[in-house]
Amino acid sequence: MLMKNLGLFCIALLVSACTTINVDHVKLDNSLDVNAGDAVVVLGRHHSAEFETEPSLIRCIGSRLQKGTREVRIIPEHEFVDMFYPWFEARTAPMHPKRLQRVLDLPLIAERIEKLNIRFFVWVEGSTERTNSAGTMTCSIGPGGGGCFGFGTWEDTSEYETVIWNIEEFKEVGRISTDAVGTSYMPAFVVPIPLLAQVEGDACKGMGSQLVRFFNDTDTELKQLPGGE
Amino acid sequence: MVSLWEPAMSINFKKGCTPALLVGVLLLSACARTIVVTGDVPQPLIEPVPLKANLIITDELRRYRYEEKEKGRNSLKSLDFGAAQVLMFERVFDGILTLLPLDEQAVTQIDLQITPQLLEFQYSVPRETKLNLYEIWLKYRILITDPAGAEVADWVVKGYGKTPTTTLSSAVTAFNLATNIALRDVGAQLAIGFPRQPAISKMLDSSADAGEQDKQIASDVAVPGNADEVEGENTKPAIQVNDDDEPAKPSVEHEAADHDTQAEG
């Protein structure tokens, strides 16, 4: 019996519930030049008092972008904000390209940006929230063992807005809107069997794929640096 | 009708239950509420101002530890961030100006004495706010005097930090992270706002054009002003002051900004 339940639990871990995802992509500059060796910073917006853009999502997007675009180098968020402290904290991060230009006018910052060859900023704003839940579950433990009984279901919703800034011209060059909804289930008969919808993960996949397409777009010629790196 | 699903764990310890298990669970839950914050605020990337100062860290600040005494608030027993806040002040002020060691000889060489004081600490947990966030508020007074002890500036700085709960992270991790973010927030305001303090600005004006660009940038960023400008408690991040030529940001940001201390030019 125990082995059977354990088997069911393992299968449940491999099976996940479904997520519906909608990704809209707007490219505002068709003549975008991406050079080999250009660095991209993926940053989360943390200024809202109502929600927090998950650091795990930012890491996930950065990782997908790094895998999908070999010519572009991704600088992790925590590394970047530490290097440029205090200019990209929740309170001080520029909200518009023109403000970023003013920050980058500071010689110390400009020098470091140039050294790191940073060309693009990718700002991600939004969060994944629990929007609905139902069901009950009771777990008990005793000398002869324990177990859970019941059924639970919940719905998670993601809403993210990704904005891409080109810091050579200090303007927005692209925007990706992502909405994802997924329902998870957890029936429990002795052992809880989670059928989880990976809403945040799926939103990351959607945004990551669009960003990869953005930087690898066939309209955008990937240029080699004179050194031929 | 939709009922909220909250996995209710009813643990029935029947005959023969191992008391050690119960003790172990109780010990684990108790340990989880005593938190020592370990922080590491980076050196600020700013042009230092041509001033020399002593940073006076009081024992009270160095050994500060918040003890929760309110019944019913059992998410936190104590939060020790004395060392983390001292590290932040030392690192940030070391980047803003030249810090000299505290000794009698230094008094003749310094321009300023800086004494930070923690005025208030507050926190909230997801169970209290129904938000999926751990939040920390800090309020400091930065007393700046000349070497003779005459007041140069009395500056109140508020810091806010929040971190989302995640499935596998504990309250310890969340409190630690939120406190660090709040300390970084305080440090950021100090680093950007220090040259803007009217008295400091006046002192710097007598020097060369040092820090001119920093001040211009700082004037665009929301930073706290003097103590008498403070409006309310529980301040959330001030966010941004919009560019004149840019559209307004969502109302949430403005609302938050309205509640925070805004520096005057």
CSV table of C-alpha atoms in Angstrom, one decimal:
chain,number,residue,atom,x,y,z
A,1,MET,CA,0.0,0.0,0.0
A,2,LEU,CA,2.8,2.4,1.0
A,3,MET,CA,4.8,1.6,-2.1
A,4,LYS,CA,1.7,2.2,-4.2
A,5,ASN,CA,1.1,5.5,-2.7
A,6,LEU,CA,4.7,6.4,-3.0
A,7,GLY,CA,4.5,5.5,-6.7
A,8,LEU,CA,1.5,7.7,-7.1
A,9,PHE,CA,3.3,10.6,-5.4
A,10,CYS,CA,6.3,10.2,-7.8
A,11,ILE,CA,4.0,10.1,-10.8
A,12,ALA,CA,2.2,13.2,-9.6
A,13,LEU,CA,5.5,15.1,-9.3
A,14,LEU,CA,6.2,14.3,-13.0
A,15,VAL,CA,2.7,15.2,-14.1
A,16,SER,CA,1.8,18.9,-13.7
A,17,ALA,CA,-1.5,20.7,-14.2
A,18,CYS,CA,-2.0,23.0,-17.2
A,19,THR,CA,-1.3,26.7,-17.5
A,20,THR,CA,-2.9,29.0,-20.1
A,21,ILE,CA,-0.5,31.6,-21.2
A,22,ASN,CA,-0.8,34.6,-23.4
A,23,VAL,CA,2.3,36.6,-24.5
A,24,ASP,CA,2.1,39.8,-26.6
A,25,HIS,CA,5.3,41.2,-28.1
A,26,VAL,CA,5.8,44.6,-29.5
A,27,LYS,CA,9.0,45.6,-31.2
A,28,LEU,CA,9.5,49.3,-31.3
A,29,ASP,CA,12.7,49.5,-33.2
A,30,ASN,CA,13.3,47.3,-36.3
A,31,SER,CA,16.8,48.5,-37.0
A,32,LEU,CA,18.1,47.1,-33.7
A,33,ASP,CA,21.8,46.3,-33.9
A,34,VAL,CA,22.9,43.5,-31.5
A,35,ASN,CA,26.7,43.0,-31.5
A,36,ALA,CA,28.4,39.9,-30.3
A,37,GLY,CA,29.6,40.5,-26.7
A,38,ASP,CA,26.9,43.0,-25.9
A,39,ALA,CA,25.7,42.6,-22.3
A,40,VAL,CA,22.1,42.6,-21.2
A,41,VAL,CA,20.9,43.2,-17.7
A,42,VAL,CA,17.6,41.6,-16.6
A,43,LEU,CA,16.2,43.5,-13.6
A,44,GLY,CA,13.0,43.2,-11.6
A,45,ARG,CA,10.9,46.2,-10.6
A,46,HIS,CA,10.6,46.3,-6.8
A,47,HIS,CA,9.1,49.7,-6.2
A,48,SER,CA,5.4,48.7,-5.8
A,49,ALA,CA,4.1,48.4,-2.3
A,50,GLU,CA,1.5,45.9,-3.4
A,51,PHE,CA,3.6,43.2,-4.9
A,52,GLU,CA,7.2,42.0,-5.4
A,53,THR,CA,8.5,40.8,-8.7
A,54,GLU,CA,10.0,37.5,-7.8
A,55,PRO,CA,13.8,37.2,-7.9
A,56,SER,CA,13.4,33.6,-9.0
A,57,LEU,CA,11.6,34.7,-12.1
A,58,ILE,CA,14.3,37.2,-12.9
A,59,ARG,CA,16.9,34.5,-12.6
A,60,CYS,CA,14.8,32.2,-14.7
A,61,ILE,CA,14.4,34.8,-17.5
A,62,GLY,CA,18.2,35.6,-17.4
A,63,SER,CA,19.0,31.9,-17.6
A,64,ARG,CA,16.7,31.3,-20.6
A,65,LEU,CA,18.0,34.4,-22.4
A,66,GLN,CA,21.6,33.2,-21.8
A,67,LYS,CA,20.9,29.8,-23.2
A,68,GLY,CA,19.0,31.1,-26.2
A,69,THR,CA,21.3,33.9,-27.2
A,70,ARG,CA,24.9,32.9,-27.3
A,71,GLU,CA,26.1,36.2,-28.6
A,72,VAL,CA,24.6,38.2,-25.8
A,73,ARG,CA,26.0,38.1,-22.3
A,74,ILE,CA,23.6,38.3,-19.3
A,75,ILE,CA,24.6,40.0,-16.1
A,76,PRO,CA,22.7,38.6,-13.1
A,77,GLU,CA,20.4,41.1,-11.3
A,78,HIS,CA,22.1,40.8,-7.8
A,79,GLU,CA,25.5,41.2,-9.3
A,80,PHE,CA,24.5,44.3,-11.3
A,81,VAL,CA,22.6,46.1,-8.4
A,82,ASP,CA,25.6,45.4,-6.1
A,83,MET,CA,28.1,46.8,-8.7
A,84,PHE,CA,26.0,49.9,-9.2
A,85,TYR,CA,24.7,50.4,-5.6
A,86,PRO,CA,22.9,52.7,-4.8
A,87,TRP,CA,21.5,53.6,-8.2
A,88,PHE,CA,19.3,50.6,-9.0
A,89,GLU,CA,17.6,50.0,-5.6
A,90,ALA,CA,13.8,49.8,-5.3
A,91,ARG,CA,13.6,53.5,-4.5
A,92,THR,CA,16.2,54.8,-6.8
A,93,ALA,CA,16.0,52.7,-10.0
A,94,PRO,CA,15.2,54.9,-13.0
A,95,MET,CA,11.7,54.5,-14.3
A,96,HIS,CA,12.3,55.9,-17.7
A,97,PRO,CA,15.1,55.8,-20.2
A,98,LYS,CA,15.7,59.5,-19.9
A,99,ARG,CA,16.3,59.2,-16.2
A,100,LEU,CA,18.6,56.4,-16.8
A,101,GLN,CA,20.5,58.6,-19.1
A,102,ARG,CA,21.0,61.2,-16.3
A,103,VAL,CA,22.3,58.5,-14.0
A,104,LEU,CA,24.6,57.2,-16.7
A,105,ASP,CA,26.0,60.7,-17.2
A,106,LEU,CA,27.8,60.3,-13.9
A,107,PRO,CA,31.4,59.5,-14.9
A,108,LEU,CA,31.9,56.6,-12.4
A,109,ILE,CA,28.7,54.8,-13.6
A,110,ALA,CA,29.4,55.5,-17.3
A,111,GLU,CA,32.9,54.1,-17.0
A,112,ARG,CA,31.6,50.9,-15.4
A,113,ILE,CA,28.7,50.5,-17.9
A,114,GLU,CA,31.3,50.9,-20.7
A,115,LYS,CA,33.7,48.4,-19.1
A,116,LEU,CA,30.9,45.8,-18.9
A,117,ASN,CA,29.7,46.6,-22.4
A,118,ILE,CA,26.1,46.9,-21.3
A,119,ARG,CA,23.8,47.7,-24.2
A,120,PHE,CA,20.3,46.6,-23.1
A,121,PHE,CA,18.2,46.8,-19.9
A,122,VAL,CA,15.3,44.4,-19.6
A,123,TRP,CA,12.9,45.4,-16.8
A,124,VAL,CA,10.3,43.0,-15.6
A,125,GLU,CA,7.4,44.1,-13.5
A,126,GLY,CA,4.5,42.1,-12.1
A,127,SER,CA,4.0,39.0,-9.9
A,128,THR,CA,2.2,35.7,-9.6
A,129,GLU,CA,-0.7,35.8,-7.1
A,130,ARG,CA,-3.1,33.2,-5.8
A,131,THR,CA,-6.4,34.3,-7.2
A,132,ASN,CA,-8.7,31.5,-6.0
A,133,SER,CA,-8.7,28.4,-3.8
A,134,ALA,CA,-11.1,25.8,-2.5
A,135,GLY,CA,-11.3,22.5,-0.7
A,136,THR,CA,-10.1,21.1,2.6
A,137,MET,CA,-7.5,18.7,3.8
A,138,THR,CA,-6.8,17.1,7.1
A,139,CYS,CA,-3.6,15.5,8.1
A,140,SER,CA,-3.2,13.2,11.1
A,141,ILE,CA,-0.3,11.5,12.8
A,142,GLY,CA,-0.3,8.7,15.4
A,143,PRO,CA,1.8,5.9,16.7
A,144,GLY,CA,0.7,3.6,13.9
A,145,GLY,CA,1.5,6.1,11.2
A,146,GLY,CA,-0.1,9.1,9.6
A,147,GLY,CA,-1.9,10.4,6.5
A,148,CYS,CA,-3.9,13.1,4.9
A,149,PHE,CA,-7.4,13.1,3.5
A,150,GLY,CA,-9.2,15.6,1.4
A,151,PHE,CA,-8.9,17.6,-1.8
A,152,GLY,CA,-7.6,21.1,-2.5
A,153,THR,CA,-7.5,23.2,-5.6
A,154,TRP,CA,-6.1,26.7,-6.2
A,155,GLU,CA,-5.6,29.0,-9.1
A,156,ASP,CA,-2.5,31.1,-9.6
A,157,THR,CA,-2.4,34.1,-12.0
A,158,SER,CA,0.7,35.8,-13.4
A,159,GLU,CA,0.8,39.2,-14.9
A,160,TYR,CA,4.1,40.6,-16.1
A,161,GLU,CA,5.2,43.5,-18.3
A,162,THR,CA,8.7,43.4,-19.7
A,163,VAL,CA,10.3,46.5,-21.2
A,164,ILE,CA,13.5,46.5,-23.1
A,165,TRP,CA,15.7,49.7,-23.2
A,166,ASN,CA,18.5,50.3,-25.5
A,167,ILE,CA,21.0,52.5,-23.7
A,168,GLU,CA,22.8,53.7,-26.7
A,169,GLU,CA,19.9,55.8,-27.7
A,170,PHE,CA,18.2,55.8,-24.3
A,171,LYS,CA,14.8,54.6,-25.6
A,172,GLU,CA,12.4,51.8,-25.2
A,173,VAL,CA,12.9,49.3,-28.1
A,174,GLY,CA,10.5,46.5,-27.1
A,175,ARG,CA,7.7,45.4,-24.7
A,176,ILE,CA,6.4,42.0,-23.8
A,177,SER,CA,3.1,41.5,-21.9
A,178,THR,CA,2.6,38.1,-20.3
A,179,ASP,CA,-0.6,36.7,-18.7
A,180,ALA,CA,-0.7,33.2,-17.4
A,181,VAL,CA,-3.4,31.3,-15.4
A,182,GLY,CA,-3.0,27.8,-14.0
A,183,THR,CA,-5.0,25.6,-11.6
A,184,SER,CA,-3.3,23.2,-9.3
A,185,TYR,CA,-5.0,20.2,-7.6
A,186,MET,CA,-4.0,18.2,-4.6
A,187,PRO,CA,-6.1,15.1,-3.8
A,188,ALA,CA,-5.0,13.3,-0.7
A,189,PHE,CA,-5.7,9.7,0.2
A,190,VAL,CA,-3.2,8.9,2.9
A,191,VAL,CA,-0.5,10.6,0.7
A,192,PRO,CA,-1.2,14.0,-0.9
A,193,ILE,CA,-0.7,13.9,-4.6
A,194,PRO,CA,0.2,17.4,-5.9
A,195,LEU,CA,-0.7,18.2,-9.5
A,196,LEU,CA,0.9,21.6,-9.6
A,197,ALA,CA,0.6,24.2,-12.3
A,198,GLN,CA,3.9,25.9,-12.8
A,199,VAL,CA,2.4,29.3,-13.5
A,200,GLU,CA,5.5,31.4,-12.7
A,201,GLY,CA,7.8,28.9,-14.5
A,202,ASP,CA,5.5,28.9,-17.6
A,203,ALA,CA,5.4,32.7,-17.6
A,204,CYS,CA,9.2,32.7,-17.5
A,205,LYS,CA,9.3,30.3,-20.5
A,206,GLY,CA,6.9,32.5,-22.4
A,207,MET,CA,8.8,35.7,-21.7
A,208,GLY,CA,12.2,34.1,-22.1
A,209,SER,CA,11.2,32.7,-25.5
A,210,GLN,CA,10.0,36.1,-26.7
A,211,LEU,CA,13.1,37.8,-25.4
A,212,VAL,CA,15.3,35.2,-27.2
A,213,ARG,CA,13.4,35.9,-30.4
A,214,PHE,CA,13.8,39.6,-29.8
A,215,PHE,CA,17.5,39.4,-29.6
A,216,ASN,CA,17.9,36.8,-32.3
A,217,ASP,CA,15.3,38.2,-34.6
A,218,THR,CA,16.1,37.6,-38.3
A,219,ASP,CA,15.3,41.3,-39.0
A,220,THR,CA,18.1,42.1,-36.5
A,221,GLU,CA,21.4,41.3,-38.0
A,222,LEU,CA,23.8,39.9,-35.5
A,223,LYS,CA,27.0,41.8,-36.1
A,224,GLN,CA,30.5,40.6,-35.3
A,225,LEU,CA,32.8,43.0,-33.5
A,226,PRO,CA,35.8,44.2,-35.6
A,227,GLY,CA,38.0,41.9,-33.4
A,228,GLY,CA,35.9,38.9,-34.6
A,229,GLU,CA,35.1,37.6,-31.2
B,1,MET,CA,-19.7,28.9,-2.4
B,2,VAL,CA,-16.0,28.8,-2.4
B,3,SER,CA,-14.2,28.1,0.8
B,4,LEU,CA,-10.6,29.0,1.4
B,5,TRP,CA,-8.4,26.0,1.3
B,6,GLU,CA,-6.1,25.9,4.2
B,7,PRO,CA,-4.4,22.6,4.9
B,8,ALA,CA,-5.3,22.1,8.5
B,9,MET,CA,-2.9,19.7,10.2
B,10,SER,CA,-4.6,18.1,13.2
B,11,ILE,CA,-1.9,16.1,15.0
B,12,ASN,CA,-3.3,13.5,17.3
B,13,PHE,CA,-0.7,12.2,19.6
B,14,LYS,CA,-2.2,8.9,20.8
B,15,LYS,CA,-1.0,6.3,23.2
B,16,GLY,CA,2.6,5.5,22.8
B,17,CYS,CA,3.5,8.8,21.0
B,18,THR,CA,7.2,9.6,21.4
B,19,PRO,CA,7.5,12.7,23.6
B,20,ALA,CA,10.8,13.4,22.0
B,21,LEU,CA,9.1,14.1,18.7
B,22,LEU,CA,6.9,16.7,20.3
B,23,VAL,CA,9.9,18.3,22.0
B,24,GLY,CA,11.8,18.3,18.8
B,25,VAL,CA,9.0,20.0,16.9
B,26,LEU,CA,8.6,22.7,19.6
B,27,LEU,CA,12.3,23.4,19.7
B,28,LEU,CA,12.4,23.7,15.9
B,29,SER,CA,9.5,26.2,15.9
B,30,ALA,CA,11.1,28.2,18.7
B,31,CYS,CA,14.5,28.4,16.9
B,32,ALA,CA,12.8,29.6,13.7
B,33,ARG,CA,11.8,32.9,15.4
B,34,THR,CA,15.1,34.1,16.7
B,35,ILE,CA,16.9,35.7,13.8
B,36,VAL,CA,20.3,37.2,13.5
B,37,VAL,CA,20.5,39.3,10.3
B,38,THR,CA,23.7,38.8,8.3
B,39,GLY,CA,24.0,41.6,5.8
B,40,ASP,CA,26.6,42.9,3.4
B,41,VAL,CA,25.8,46.3,1.9
B,42,PRO,CA,28.1,47.0,-1.1
B,43,GLN,CA,30.4,50.0,-1.2
B,44,PRO,CA,28.4,52.8,-2.9
B,45,LEU,CA,29.4,53.8,-6.5
B,46,ILE,CA,29.5,57.6,-5.9
B,47,GLU,CA,32.0,60.4,-6.0
B,48,PRO,CA,33.0,61.0,-2.4
B,49,VAL,CA,32.6,64.6,-1.1
B,50,PRO,CA,35.8,66.4,0.1
B,51,LEU,CA,34.9,66.2,3.8
B,52,LYS,CA,36.4,64.3,6.8
B,53,ALA,CA,34.2,62.9,9.5
B,54,ASN,CA,34.0,60.7,12.6
B,55,LEU,CA,31.2,58.1,12.5
B,56,ILE,CA,30.0,57.6,16.1
B,57,ILE,CA,28.4,54.2,16.6
B,58,THR,CA,26.8,53.9,20.0
B,59,ASP,CA,26.7,50.7,22.0
B,60,GLU,CA,22.9,50.9,21.8
B,61,LEU,CA,23.0,50.8,18.0
B,62,ARG,CA,25.7,48.2,17.8
B,63,ARG,CA,23.9,45.8,20.1
B,64,TYR,CA,20.4,46.6,19.0
B,65,ARG,CA,18.0,43.6,19.1
B,66,TYR,CA,14.3,43.8,18.5
B,67,GLU,CA,12.4,41.7,21.1
B,68,GLU,CA,8.7,41.0,20.3
B,69,LYS,CA,6.7,41.5,23.4
B,70,GLU,CA,3.2,41.7,22.0
B,71,LYS,CA,1.1,38.6,22.6
B,72,GLY,CA,-0.3,37.0,19.5
B,73,ARG,CA,2.6,38.1,17.3
B,74,ASN,CA,4.5,34.8,17.3
B,75,SER,CA,6.1,35.0,13.9
B,76,LEU,CA,9.1,36.6,15.4
B,77,LYS,CA,10.7,36.3,18.8
B,78,SER,CA,13.7,38.5,18.3
B,79,LEU,CA,15.6,40.1,15.4
B,80,ASP,CA,19.2,41.0,15.9
B,81,PHE,CA,20.4,43.4,13.2
B,82,GLY,CA,22.9,45.5,15.3
B,83,ALA,CA,25.9,44.3,13.4
B,84,ALA,CA,24.2,44.5,10.0
B,85,GLN,CA,23.2,48.1,10.5
B,86,VAL,CA,26.6,49.1,11.8
B,87,LEU,CA,28.2,47.5,8.7
B,88,MET,CA,25.8,49.4,6.5
B,89,PHE,CA,26.6,52.8,8.1
B,90,GLU,CA,30.3,52.2,8.1
B,91,ARG,CA,30.4,51.1,4.4
B,92,VAL,CA,28.1,53.8,3.1
B,93,PHE,CA,29.7,56.7,5.0
B,94,ASP,CA,33.1,55.4,4.0
B,95,GLY,CA,32.0,55.8,0.4
B,96,ILE,CA,30.3,59.2,0.9
B,97,LEU,CA,33.3,61.0,2.6
B,98,THR,CA,36.6,60.3,4.4
B,99,LEU,CA,36.0,58.5,7.7
B,100,LEU,CA,38.7,59.1,10.3
B,101,PRO,CA,39.3,56.8,13.3
B,102,LEU,CA,37.8,58.0,16.6
B,103,ASP,CA,40.6,59.5,18.6
B,104,GLU,CA,41.6,62.8,20.1
B,105,GLN,CA,43.9,63.7,17.2
B,106,ALA,CA,41.2,63.2,14.6
B,107,VAL,CA,38.9,65.8,16.2
B,108,THR,CA,41.2,68.5,15.0
B,109,GLN,CA,41.2,67.2,11.5
B,110,ILE,CA,37.5,66.4,11.0
B,111,ASP,CA,34.8,68.6,9.5
B,112,LEU,CA,31.8,66.6,10.9
B,113,GLN,CA,30.7,64.1,13.4
B,114,ILE,CA,28.0,61.7,12.3
B,115,THR,CA,25.8,59.8,14.9
B,116,PRO,CA,23.2,57.5,13.6
B,117,GLN,CA,20.3,56.5,15.9
B,118,LEU,CA,17.6,54.0,15.3
B,119,LEU,CA,14.3,55.6,16.1
B,120,GLU,CA,11.8,52.9,15.1
B,121,PHE,CA,11.6,49.4,13.8
B,122,GLN,CA,8.4,47.7,12.6
B,123,TYR,CA,7.6,44.6,10.7
B,124,SER,CA,4.6,42.7,9.2
B,125,VAL,CA,4.1,39.1,8.1
B,126,PRO,CA,1.8,37.7,5.5
B,127,ARG,CA,-0.7,36.4,8.1
B,128,GLU,CA,-1.2,40.0,9.3
B,129,THR,CA,-1.5,41.9,6.1
B,130,LYS,CA,-2.9,39.2,3.8
B,131,LEU,CA,-0.2,40.1,1.3
B,132,ASN,CA,2.3,37.5,0.3
B,133,LEU,CA,5.1,39.7,1.7
B,134,TYR,CA,7.3,40.0,4.7
B,135,GLU,CA,7.9,43.7,5.3
B,136,ILE,CA,10.4,45.7,7.5
B,137,TRP,CA,10.3,49.4,8.2
B,138,LEU,CA,13.3,51.2,9.8
B,139,LYS,CA,13.6,54.8,10.8
B,140,TYR,CA,16.9,56.4,11.7
B,141,ARG,CA,18.0,59.8,12.8
B,142,ILE,CA,21.3,60.9,11.4
B,143,LEU,CA,22.7,63.6,13.7
B,144,ILE,CA,25.4,65.6,12.0
B,145,THR,CA,27.5,68.0,14.2
B,146,ASP,CA,30.6,70.0,13.8
B,147,PRO,CA,33.7,69.0,15.8
B,148,ALA,CA,32.6,71.2,18.7
B,149,GLY,CA,29.3,69.5,18.9
B,150,ALA,CA,27.1,72.2,17.3
B,151,GLU,CA,24.3,70.7,15.2
B,152,VAL,CA,24.8,70.9,11.4
B,153,ALA,CA,21.9,68.7,10.3
B,154,ASP,CA,19.3,66.5,11.9
B,155,TRP,CA,18.2,64.1,9.2
B,156,VAL,CA,15.6,61.4,9.4
B,157,VAL,CA,15.9,58.5,7.0
B,158,LYS,CA,13.3,55.8,6.6
B,159,GLY,CA,14.0,52.4,5.0
B,160,TYR,CA,11.6,49.8,3.7
B,161,GLY,CA,12.2,46.2,2.7
B,162,LYS,CA,10.0,43.5,1.5
B,163,THR,CA,10.4,40.0,0.3
B,164,PRO,CA,7.8,37.6,-1.1
B,165,THR,CA,7.2,34.3,0.6
B,166,THR,CA,8.1,31.2,-1.5
B,167,THR,CA,7.2,27.6,-1.0
B,168,LEU,CA,10.5,26.4,0.3
B,169,SER,CA,11.9,29.5,2.0
B,170,SER,CA,11.5,30.0,5.8
B,171,ALA,CA,10.4,33.0,7.8
B,172,VAL,CA,14.1,33.3,8.9
B,173,THR,CA,15.2,33.7,5.3
B,174,ALA,CA,12.4,36.2,4.5
B,175,PHE,CA,13.1,38.4,7.6
B,176,ASN,CA,16.8,38.3,6.9
B,177,LEU,CA,16.3,39.4,3.3
B,178,ALA,CA,13.6,42.0,4.1
B,179,THR,CA,15.9,43.6,6.7
B,180,ASN,CA,18.8,43.7,4.4
B,181,ILE,CA,16.7,45.3,1.7
B,182,ALA,CA,15.5,47.9,4.2
B,183,LEU,CA,19.1,48.6,5.3
B,184,ARG,CA,20.2,48.9,1.6
B,185,ASP,CA,17.3,51.4,1.2
B,186,VAL,CA,18.6,53.5,4.0
B,187,GLY,CA,22.1,53.3,2.7
B,188,ALA,CA,21.0,54.3,-0.8
B,189,GLN,CA,19.2,57.4,0.5
B,190,LEU,CA,22.2,58.4,2.6
B,191,ALA,CA,24.6,58.0,-0.3
B,192,ILE,CA,22.5,60.0,-2.8
B,193,GLY,CA,21.0,62.5,-0.3
B,194,PHE,CA,24.0,63.4,1.8
B,195,PRO,CA,25.4,66.1,-0.5
B,196,ARG,CA,21.9,67.6,-0.8
B,197,GLN,CA,21.5,68.3,2.9
B,198,PRO,CA,21.3,72.1,3.0
B,199,ALA,CA,24.1,72.5,5.5
B,200,ILE,CA,26.3,69.9,3.7
B,201,SER,CA,25.6,71.5,0.4
B,202,LYS,CA,26.7,74.9,1.8
B,203,MET,CA,29.9,73.4,3.0
B,204,LEU,CA,30.5,71.8,-0.3
B,205,ASP,CA,29.8,75.0,-2.2
B,206,SER,CA,32.8,76.5,-0.6
B,207,SER,CA,34.9,73.7,-2.0
B,208,ALA,CA,35.4,73.3,-5.7
B,209,ASP,CA,32.7,71.9,-8.0
B,210,ALA,CA,33.1,68.5,-6.5
B,211,GLY,CA,30.1,66.3,-6.6
B,212,GLU,CA,28.2,68.7,-8.8
B,213,GLN,CA,26.8,65.9,-11.0
B,214,ASP,CA,25.9,63.7,-8.0
B,215,LYS,CA,23.9,66.5,-6.5
B,216,GLN,CA,22.0,67.1,-9.8
B,217,ILE,CA,21.1,63.4,-10.0
B,218,ALA,CA,20.2,63.4,-6.3
B,219,SER,CA,17.8,66.2,-6.8
B,220,ASP,CA,15.8,64.0,-9.2
B,221,VAL,CA,15.5,61.1,-6.7
B,222,ALA,CA,13.1,60.9,-3.8
B,223,VAL,CA,15.2,61.1,-0.6
B,224,PRO,CA,14.2,62.1,2.9
B,225,GLY,CA,14.7,65.6,4.1
B,226,ASN,CA,15.1,67.0,7.6
B,227,ALA,CA,13.4,65.6,10.7
B,228,ASP,CA,10.7,68.3,10.7
B,229,GLU,CA,9.6,67.2,7.2
B,230,VAL,CA,8.6,63.7,8.3
B,231,GLU,CA,4.9,63.1,7.8
B,232,GLY,CA,3.9,59.6,8.8
B,233,GLU,CA,4.9,56.2,9.9
B,234,ASN,CA,4.9,52.9,8.1
B,235,THR,CA,6.3,54.6,5.1
B,236,LYS,CA,6.5,52.5,2.0
B,237,PRO,CA,9.1,53.3,-0.7
B,238,ALA,CA,8.9,56.7,-2.1
B,239,ILE,CA,9.4,55.5,-5.6
B,240,GLN,CA,10.1,58.0,-8.2
B,241,VAL,CA,9.5,61.6,-9.1
B,242,ASN,CA,8.4,61.5,-12.7
B,243,ASP,CA,10.1,63.3,-15.5
B,244,ASP,CA,8.1,66.2,-16.7
B,245,ASP,CA,8.0,64.8,-20.1
B,246,GLU,CA,6.9,61.3,-19.1
B,247,PRO,CA,3.4,59.9,-18.4
B,248,ALA,CA,2.3,59.5,-14.8
B,249,LYS,CA,3.0,56.2,-13.1
B,250,PRO,CA,0.3,54.0,-11.6
B,251,SER,CA,-1.6,55.5,-8.7
B,252,VAL,CA,-0.1,53.0,-6.2
B,253,GLU,CA,3.3,54.6,-6.7
B,254,HIS,CA,2.0,58.1,-6.3
B,255,GLU,CA,0.1,57.1,-3.2
B,256,ALA,CA,3.2,55.6,-1.7
B,257,ALA,CA,5.3,58.6,-2.7
B,258,ASP,CA,2.7,60.9,-1.1
B,259,HIS,CA,3.2,59.2,2.2
B,260,ASP,CA,6.9,59.4,2.2
B,261,THR,CA,9.2,62.1,3.1
B,262,GLN,CA,10.1,64.2,0.1
B,263,ALA,CA,13.3,66.2,0.1
B,264,GLU,CA,13.0,69.8,-0.6
B,265,GLY,CA,15.4,71.4,-3.1
